[in-house]
CSV table of C-alpha atoms and ligand atoms in Angstrom, one decimal:
chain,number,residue,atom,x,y,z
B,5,UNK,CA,25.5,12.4,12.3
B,6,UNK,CA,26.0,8.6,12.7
B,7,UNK,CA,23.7,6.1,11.5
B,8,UNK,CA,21.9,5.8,14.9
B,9,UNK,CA,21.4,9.3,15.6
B,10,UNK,CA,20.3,10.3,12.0
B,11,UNK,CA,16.6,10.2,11.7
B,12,UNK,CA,15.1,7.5,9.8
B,13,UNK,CA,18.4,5.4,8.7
B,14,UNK,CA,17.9,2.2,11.5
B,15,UNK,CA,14.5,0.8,12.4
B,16,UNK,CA,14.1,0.6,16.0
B,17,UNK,CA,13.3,-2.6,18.0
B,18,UNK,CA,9.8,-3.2,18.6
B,19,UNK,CA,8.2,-2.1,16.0
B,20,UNK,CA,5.7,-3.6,13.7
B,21,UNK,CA,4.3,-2.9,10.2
B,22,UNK,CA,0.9,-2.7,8.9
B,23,UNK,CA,-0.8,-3.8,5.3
B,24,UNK,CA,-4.3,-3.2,4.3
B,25,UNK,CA,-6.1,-6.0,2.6
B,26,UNK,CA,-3.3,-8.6,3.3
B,27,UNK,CA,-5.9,-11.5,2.9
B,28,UNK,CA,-4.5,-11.9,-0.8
B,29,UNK,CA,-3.0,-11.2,-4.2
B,30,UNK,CA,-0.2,-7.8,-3.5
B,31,UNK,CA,-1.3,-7.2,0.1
B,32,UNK,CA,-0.5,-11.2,1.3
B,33,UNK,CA,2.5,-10.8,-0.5
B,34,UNK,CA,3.9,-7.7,0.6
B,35,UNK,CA,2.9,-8.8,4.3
B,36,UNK,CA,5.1,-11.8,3.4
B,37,UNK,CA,8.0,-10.4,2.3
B,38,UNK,CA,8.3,-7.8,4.9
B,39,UNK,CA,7.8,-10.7,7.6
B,40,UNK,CA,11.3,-12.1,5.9
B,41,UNK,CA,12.7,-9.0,6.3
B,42,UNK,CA,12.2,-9.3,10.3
B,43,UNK,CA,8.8,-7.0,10.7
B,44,UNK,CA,6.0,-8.7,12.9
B,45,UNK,CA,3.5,-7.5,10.7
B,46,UNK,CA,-0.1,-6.5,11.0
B,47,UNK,CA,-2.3,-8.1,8.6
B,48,UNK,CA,-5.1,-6.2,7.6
B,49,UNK,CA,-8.1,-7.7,5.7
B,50,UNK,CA,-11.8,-5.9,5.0
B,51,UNK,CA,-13.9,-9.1,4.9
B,52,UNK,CA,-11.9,-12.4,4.7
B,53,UNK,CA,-11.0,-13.6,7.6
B,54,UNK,CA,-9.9,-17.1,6.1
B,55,UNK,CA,-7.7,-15.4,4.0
B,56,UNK,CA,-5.9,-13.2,6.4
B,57,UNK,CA,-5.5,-16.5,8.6
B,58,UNK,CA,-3.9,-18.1,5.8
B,59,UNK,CA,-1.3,-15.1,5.4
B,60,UNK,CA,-0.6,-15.0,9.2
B,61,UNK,CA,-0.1,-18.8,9.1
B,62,UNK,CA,2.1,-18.3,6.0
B,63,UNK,CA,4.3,-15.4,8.2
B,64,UNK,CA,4.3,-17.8,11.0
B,65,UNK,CA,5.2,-21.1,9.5
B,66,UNK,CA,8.0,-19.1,7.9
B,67,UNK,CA,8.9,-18.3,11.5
B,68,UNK,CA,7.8,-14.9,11.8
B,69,UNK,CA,5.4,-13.2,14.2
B,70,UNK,CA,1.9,-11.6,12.8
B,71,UNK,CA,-1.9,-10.8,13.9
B,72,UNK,CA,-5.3,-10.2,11.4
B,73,UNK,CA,-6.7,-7.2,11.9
B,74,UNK,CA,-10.4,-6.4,10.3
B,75,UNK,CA,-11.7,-3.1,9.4
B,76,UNK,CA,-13.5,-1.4,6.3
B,77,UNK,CA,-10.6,1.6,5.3
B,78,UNK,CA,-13.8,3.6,3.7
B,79,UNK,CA,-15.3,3.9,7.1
B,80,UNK,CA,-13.7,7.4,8.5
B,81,UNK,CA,-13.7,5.6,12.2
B,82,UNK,CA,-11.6,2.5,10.8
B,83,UNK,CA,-8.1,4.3,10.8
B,84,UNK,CA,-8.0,4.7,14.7
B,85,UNK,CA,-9.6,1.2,15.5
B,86,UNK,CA,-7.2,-1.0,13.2
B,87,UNK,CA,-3.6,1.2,13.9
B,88,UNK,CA,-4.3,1.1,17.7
B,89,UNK,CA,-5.2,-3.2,17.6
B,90,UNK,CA,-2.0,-3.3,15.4
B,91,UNK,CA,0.1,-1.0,18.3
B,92,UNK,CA,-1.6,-3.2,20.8
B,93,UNK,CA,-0.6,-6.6,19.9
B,94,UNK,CA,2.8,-5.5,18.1
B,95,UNK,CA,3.7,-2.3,19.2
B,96,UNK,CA,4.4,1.3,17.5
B,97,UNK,CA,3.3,0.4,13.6
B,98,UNK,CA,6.3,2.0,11.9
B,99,UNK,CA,5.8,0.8,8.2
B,100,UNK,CA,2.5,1.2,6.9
B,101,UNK,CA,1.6,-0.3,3.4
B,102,UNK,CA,-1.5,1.0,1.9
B,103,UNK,CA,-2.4,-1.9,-0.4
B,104,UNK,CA,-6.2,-2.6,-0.3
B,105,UNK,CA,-8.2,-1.4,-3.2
B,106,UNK,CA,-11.0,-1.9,-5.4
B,107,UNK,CA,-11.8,-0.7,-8.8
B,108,UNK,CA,-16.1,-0.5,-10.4
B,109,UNK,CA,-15.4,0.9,-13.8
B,110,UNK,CA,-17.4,2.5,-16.2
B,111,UNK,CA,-17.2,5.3,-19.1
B,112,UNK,CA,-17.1,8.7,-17.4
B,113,UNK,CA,-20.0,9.3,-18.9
B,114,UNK,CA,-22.1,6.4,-16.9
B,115,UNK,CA,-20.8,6.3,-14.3
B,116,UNK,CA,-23.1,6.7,-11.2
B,117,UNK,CA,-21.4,9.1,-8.1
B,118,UNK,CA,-21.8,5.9,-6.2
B,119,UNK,CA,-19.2,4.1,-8.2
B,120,UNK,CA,-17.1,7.5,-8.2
B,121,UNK,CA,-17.6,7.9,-4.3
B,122,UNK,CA,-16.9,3.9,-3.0
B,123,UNK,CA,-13.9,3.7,-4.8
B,124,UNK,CA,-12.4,7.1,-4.1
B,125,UNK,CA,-13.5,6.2,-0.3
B,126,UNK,CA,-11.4,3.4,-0.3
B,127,UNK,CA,-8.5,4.1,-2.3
B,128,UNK,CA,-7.6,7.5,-1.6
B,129,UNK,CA,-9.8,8.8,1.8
B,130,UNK,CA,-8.7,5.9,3.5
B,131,UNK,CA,-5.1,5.6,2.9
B,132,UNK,CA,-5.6,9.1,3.8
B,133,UNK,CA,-6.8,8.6,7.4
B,134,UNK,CA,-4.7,6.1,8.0
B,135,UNK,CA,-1.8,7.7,7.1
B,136,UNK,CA,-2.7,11.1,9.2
B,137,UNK,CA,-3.3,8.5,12.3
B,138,UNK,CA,0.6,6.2,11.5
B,139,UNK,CA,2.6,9.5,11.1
B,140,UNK,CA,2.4,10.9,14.6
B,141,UNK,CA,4.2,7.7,16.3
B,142,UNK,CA,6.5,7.6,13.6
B,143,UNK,CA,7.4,11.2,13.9
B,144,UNK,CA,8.0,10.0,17.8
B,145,UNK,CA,10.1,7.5,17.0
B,146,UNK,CA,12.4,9.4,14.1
B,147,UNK,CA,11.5,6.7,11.9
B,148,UNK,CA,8.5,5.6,9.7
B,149,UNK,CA,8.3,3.7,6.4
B,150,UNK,CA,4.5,4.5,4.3
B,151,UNK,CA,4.4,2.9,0.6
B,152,UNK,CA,1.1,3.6,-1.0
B,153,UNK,CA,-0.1,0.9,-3.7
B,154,UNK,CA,-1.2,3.2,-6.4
B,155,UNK,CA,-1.3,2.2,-10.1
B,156,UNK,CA,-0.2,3.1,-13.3
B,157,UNK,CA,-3.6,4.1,-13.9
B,158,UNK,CA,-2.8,6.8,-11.7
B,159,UNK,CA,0.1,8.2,-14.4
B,160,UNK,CA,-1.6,7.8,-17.3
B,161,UNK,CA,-4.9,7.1,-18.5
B,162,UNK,CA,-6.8,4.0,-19.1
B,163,UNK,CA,-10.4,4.4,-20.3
B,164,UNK,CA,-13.0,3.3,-18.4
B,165,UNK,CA,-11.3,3.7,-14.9
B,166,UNK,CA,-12.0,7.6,-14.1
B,167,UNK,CA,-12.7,7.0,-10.8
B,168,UNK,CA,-10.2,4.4,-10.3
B,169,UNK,CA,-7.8,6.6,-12.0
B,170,UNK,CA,-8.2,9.9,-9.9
B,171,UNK,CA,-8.2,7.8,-7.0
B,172,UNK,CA,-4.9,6.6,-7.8
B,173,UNK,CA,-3.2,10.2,-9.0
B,174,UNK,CA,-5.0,11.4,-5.8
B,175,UNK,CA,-2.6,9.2,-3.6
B,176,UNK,CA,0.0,9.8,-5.7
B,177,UNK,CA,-0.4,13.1,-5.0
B,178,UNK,CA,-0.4,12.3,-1.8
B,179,UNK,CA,2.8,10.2,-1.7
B,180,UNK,CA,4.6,13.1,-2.2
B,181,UNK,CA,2.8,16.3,-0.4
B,182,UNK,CA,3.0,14.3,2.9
B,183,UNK,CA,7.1,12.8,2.1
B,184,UNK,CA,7.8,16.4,1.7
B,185,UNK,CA,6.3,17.4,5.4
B,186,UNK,CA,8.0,14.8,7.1
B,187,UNK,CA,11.2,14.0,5.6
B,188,UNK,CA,13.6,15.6,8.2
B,189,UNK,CA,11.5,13.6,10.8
B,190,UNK,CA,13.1,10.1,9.9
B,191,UNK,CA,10.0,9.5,7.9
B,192,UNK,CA,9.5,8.1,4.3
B,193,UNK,CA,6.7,7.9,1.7
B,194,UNK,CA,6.7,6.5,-1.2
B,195,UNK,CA,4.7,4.9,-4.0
B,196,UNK,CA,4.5,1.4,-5.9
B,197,UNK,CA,2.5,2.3,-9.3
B,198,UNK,CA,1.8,-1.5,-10.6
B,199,UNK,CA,1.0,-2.5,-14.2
B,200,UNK,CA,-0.8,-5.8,-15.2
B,201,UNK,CA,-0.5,-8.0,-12.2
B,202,UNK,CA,-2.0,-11.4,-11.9
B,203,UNK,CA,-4.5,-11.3,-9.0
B,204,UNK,CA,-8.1,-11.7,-8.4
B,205,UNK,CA,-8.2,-8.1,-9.0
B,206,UNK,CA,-7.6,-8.3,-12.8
B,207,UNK,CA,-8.8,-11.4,-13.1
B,208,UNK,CA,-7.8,-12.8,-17.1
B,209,UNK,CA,-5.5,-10.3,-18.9
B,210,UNK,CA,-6.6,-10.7,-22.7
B,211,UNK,CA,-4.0,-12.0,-24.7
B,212,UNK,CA,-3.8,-8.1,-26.7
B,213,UNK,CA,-3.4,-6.4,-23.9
B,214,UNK,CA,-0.5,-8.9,-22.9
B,215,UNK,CA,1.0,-7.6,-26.6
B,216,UNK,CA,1.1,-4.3,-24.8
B,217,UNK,CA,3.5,-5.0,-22.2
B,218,UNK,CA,7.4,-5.2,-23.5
B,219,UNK,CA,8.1,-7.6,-20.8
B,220,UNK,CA,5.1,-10.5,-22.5
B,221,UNK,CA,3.8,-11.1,-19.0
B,222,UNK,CA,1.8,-10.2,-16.4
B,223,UNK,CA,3.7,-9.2,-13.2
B,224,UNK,CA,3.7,-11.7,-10.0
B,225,UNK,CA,2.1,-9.8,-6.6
B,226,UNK,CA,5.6,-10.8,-5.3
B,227,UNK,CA,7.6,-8.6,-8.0
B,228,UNK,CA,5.1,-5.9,-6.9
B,229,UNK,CA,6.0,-6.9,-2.4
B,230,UNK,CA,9.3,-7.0,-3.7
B,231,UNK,CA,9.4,-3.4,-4.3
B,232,UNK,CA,7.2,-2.6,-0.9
B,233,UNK,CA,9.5,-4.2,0.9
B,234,UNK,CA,12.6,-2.5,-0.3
B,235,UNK,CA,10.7,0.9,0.6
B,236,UNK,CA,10.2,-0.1,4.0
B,237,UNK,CA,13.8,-1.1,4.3
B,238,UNK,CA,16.3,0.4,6.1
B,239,UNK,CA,18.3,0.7,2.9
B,240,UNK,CA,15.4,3.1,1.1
B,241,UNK,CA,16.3,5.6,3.9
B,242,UNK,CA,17.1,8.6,1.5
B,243,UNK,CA,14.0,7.4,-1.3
B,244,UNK,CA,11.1,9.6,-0.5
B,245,UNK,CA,8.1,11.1,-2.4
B,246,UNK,CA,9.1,8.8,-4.9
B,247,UNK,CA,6.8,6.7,-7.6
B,248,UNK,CA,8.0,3.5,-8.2
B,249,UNK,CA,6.6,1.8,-11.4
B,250,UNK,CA,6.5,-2.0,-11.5
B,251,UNK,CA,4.8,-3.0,-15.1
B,252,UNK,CA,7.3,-4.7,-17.4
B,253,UNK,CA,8.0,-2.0,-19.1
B,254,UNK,CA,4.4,-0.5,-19.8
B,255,UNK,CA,4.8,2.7,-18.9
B,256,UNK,CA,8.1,3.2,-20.4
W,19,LIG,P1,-7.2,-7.9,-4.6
W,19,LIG,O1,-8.6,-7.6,-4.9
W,19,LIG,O2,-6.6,-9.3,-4.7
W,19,LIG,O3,-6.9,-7.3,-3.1
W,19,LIG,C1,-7.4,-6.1,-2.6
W,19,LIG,C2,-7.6,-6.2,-1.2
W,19,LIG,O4,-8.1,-5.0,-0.6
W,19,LIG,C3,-8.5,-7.4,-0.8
W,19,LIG,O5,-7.9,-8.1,0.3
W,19,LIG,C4,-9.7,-6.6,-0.3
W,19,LIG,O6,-10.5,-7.3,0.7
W,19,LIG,C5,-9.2,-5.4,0.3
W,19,LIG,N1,-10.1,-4.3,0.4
W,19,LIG,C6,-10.8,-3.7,-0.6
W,19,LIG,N2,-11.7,-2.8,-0.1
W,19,LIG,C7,-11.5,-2.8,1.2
W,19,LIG,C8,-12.1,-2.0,2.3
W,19,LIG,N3,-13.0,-1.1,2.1
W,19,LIG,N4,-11.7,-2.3,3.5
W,19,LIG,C9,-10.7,-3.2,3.7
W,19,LIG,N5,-10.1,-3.9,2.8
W,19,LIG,C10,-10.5,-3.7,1.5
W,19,LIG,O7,-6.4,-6.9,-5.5
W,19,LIG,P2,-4.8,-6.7,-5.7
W,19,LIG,O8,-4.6,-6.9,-7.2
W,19,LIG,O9,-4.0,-7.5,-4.8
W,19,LIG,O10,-4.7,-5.2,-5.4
W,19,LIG,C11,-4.0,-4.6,-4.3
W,19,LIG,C12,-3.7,-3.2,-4.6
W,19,LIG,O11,-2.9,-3.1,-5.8
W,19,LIG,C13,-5.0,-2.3,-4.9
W,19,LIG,O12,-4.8,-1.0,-4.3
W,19,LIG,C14,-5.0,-2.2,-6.4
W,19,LIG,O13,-5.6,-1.0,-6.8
W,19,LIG,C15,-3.5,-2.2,-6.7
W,19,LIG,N6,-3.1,-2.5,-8.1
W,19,LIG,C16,-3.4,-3.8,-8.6
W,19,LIG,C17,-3.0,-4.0,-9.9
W,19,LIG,C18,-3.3,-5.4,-10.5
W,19,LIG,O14,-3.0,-5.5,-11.7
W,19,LIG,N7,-3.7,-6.4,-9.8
W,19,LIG,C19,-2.4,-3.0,-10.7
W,19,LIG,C20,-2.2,-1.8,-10.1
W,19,LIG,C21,-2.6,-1.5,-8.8
């Protein structure tokens, strides 16, 4: 087969990509980089708006094309609403970057099924529904990019993040169940499993933990967009189902 006909190798005109909670830290970075790889991108955000304006000004004073998009990914309607706005203004949403999470940690032991329910919500049912609603139009088209932001939580443990933690191997599990249904569709899914990355998210890394790390340093949410964006690319055609860790070495 030649590179146009074979499913998945060239990304077709017109299409746009999609990050949840692109209003900062790994999400306004990913939505970044894939914008200087050519994608009009959908930027995503739950609740600041000022923020997601500042990453579609960012996009478009680097000469790309993007829109904000709101929505709450733990609300089982939000998948529909915020893929069809995205097809809408940009057209079929053919990379889809499941970014935006949240963590409320707690010893297993106290945590309250609240804490255990928001977080699985957002991190794993979402990304979830949101996948289920991007794959048919990229099963149409013979092409589709997802990259799930999972964690290294999600590969080994970390007390004091159960729920974070099974929300994480839950999607990792996911990455690769749903690469394996649609492969020979054109379709890839992959995951980015992050270590220590300095966001608002982990806010100040104590200076042990940094000890930890073989690299000395926290990782940059562009090391980790990096990574998305190579995913999404035309040149990770064949990488699917695959777990990508991005952590200085932590996990090694
Ligand atoms: P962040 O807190 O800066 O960004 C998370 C984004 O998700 C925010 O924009 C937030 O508004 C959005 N979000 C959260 N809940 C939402 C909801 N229900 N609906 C819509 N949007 C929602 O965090 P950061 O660090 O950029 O994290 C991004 C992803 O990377 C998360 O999935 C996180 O679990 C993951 N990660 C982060 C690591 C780190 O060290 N910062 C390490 C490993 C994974």
């Amino acid at each position: 087969m030649s590179p146009k006909t074979t499913p998945g190798l060239v990304r077709p005109e017109g299409a746009c990509a999609l990050v949840t909670g692109a209003s900062k830290g790994i999400g306004a970075a990913s939505a970044l980089a894939l914008a200087a790889d050519g994608w009009p991108v959908a930027v995503h955000y739950g609740r600041d708006a000022a923020g997601a304006a500042a990453t579609v000004a960012a996009i478009e004073a680097a000469g790309g094309r993007a829109v904000a998009i709101a929505g709450d990914v733990a609300d089982p309607g939000a998948a529909d609403a915020i893929l069809s706005a995205a097809e809408a203004q940009l057209g079929p949403v053919l990379a889809l970057v499941n970014n935006a999470g949240i963590t409320d940690d707690g010893l297993a032991m106290q945590l309250e099924d609240d804490a255990f329910d928001r977080v699985i919500a957002t991190n794993l049912n979402g990304p979830f529904r949101l996948t289920r609603r991007a794959l048919g139009p990229m099963v149409r088209a013979r092409h589709g990019r997802i990259v799930n932001v999972a964690s290294i939580v999600g590969l080994r443990a970390n007390a004091g993040q159960a729920n974070y933690a099974a929300s994480k191997a839950g999607l990792v599990g996911l990455t690769r169940t749903v690469a394996a249904e649609v492969a020979r569709r054109g379709v890839t899914v992959n995951a980015v499993a992050p270590g220590f990355i300095a966001t608002a998210m982990t806010h100040e890394i104590p200076e042990g933990q940094l000890g930890a790390i073989p690299a000395r340093r926290p990782g940059s949410p562009e090391e980790v967009a990096a990574c998305v964006a190579f995913l999404a690319s035309d040149a990770a055609a064949y990488v699917t189902g695959s777990v990508l860790t991005v952590d200085g070495g932590l996990s090694a």
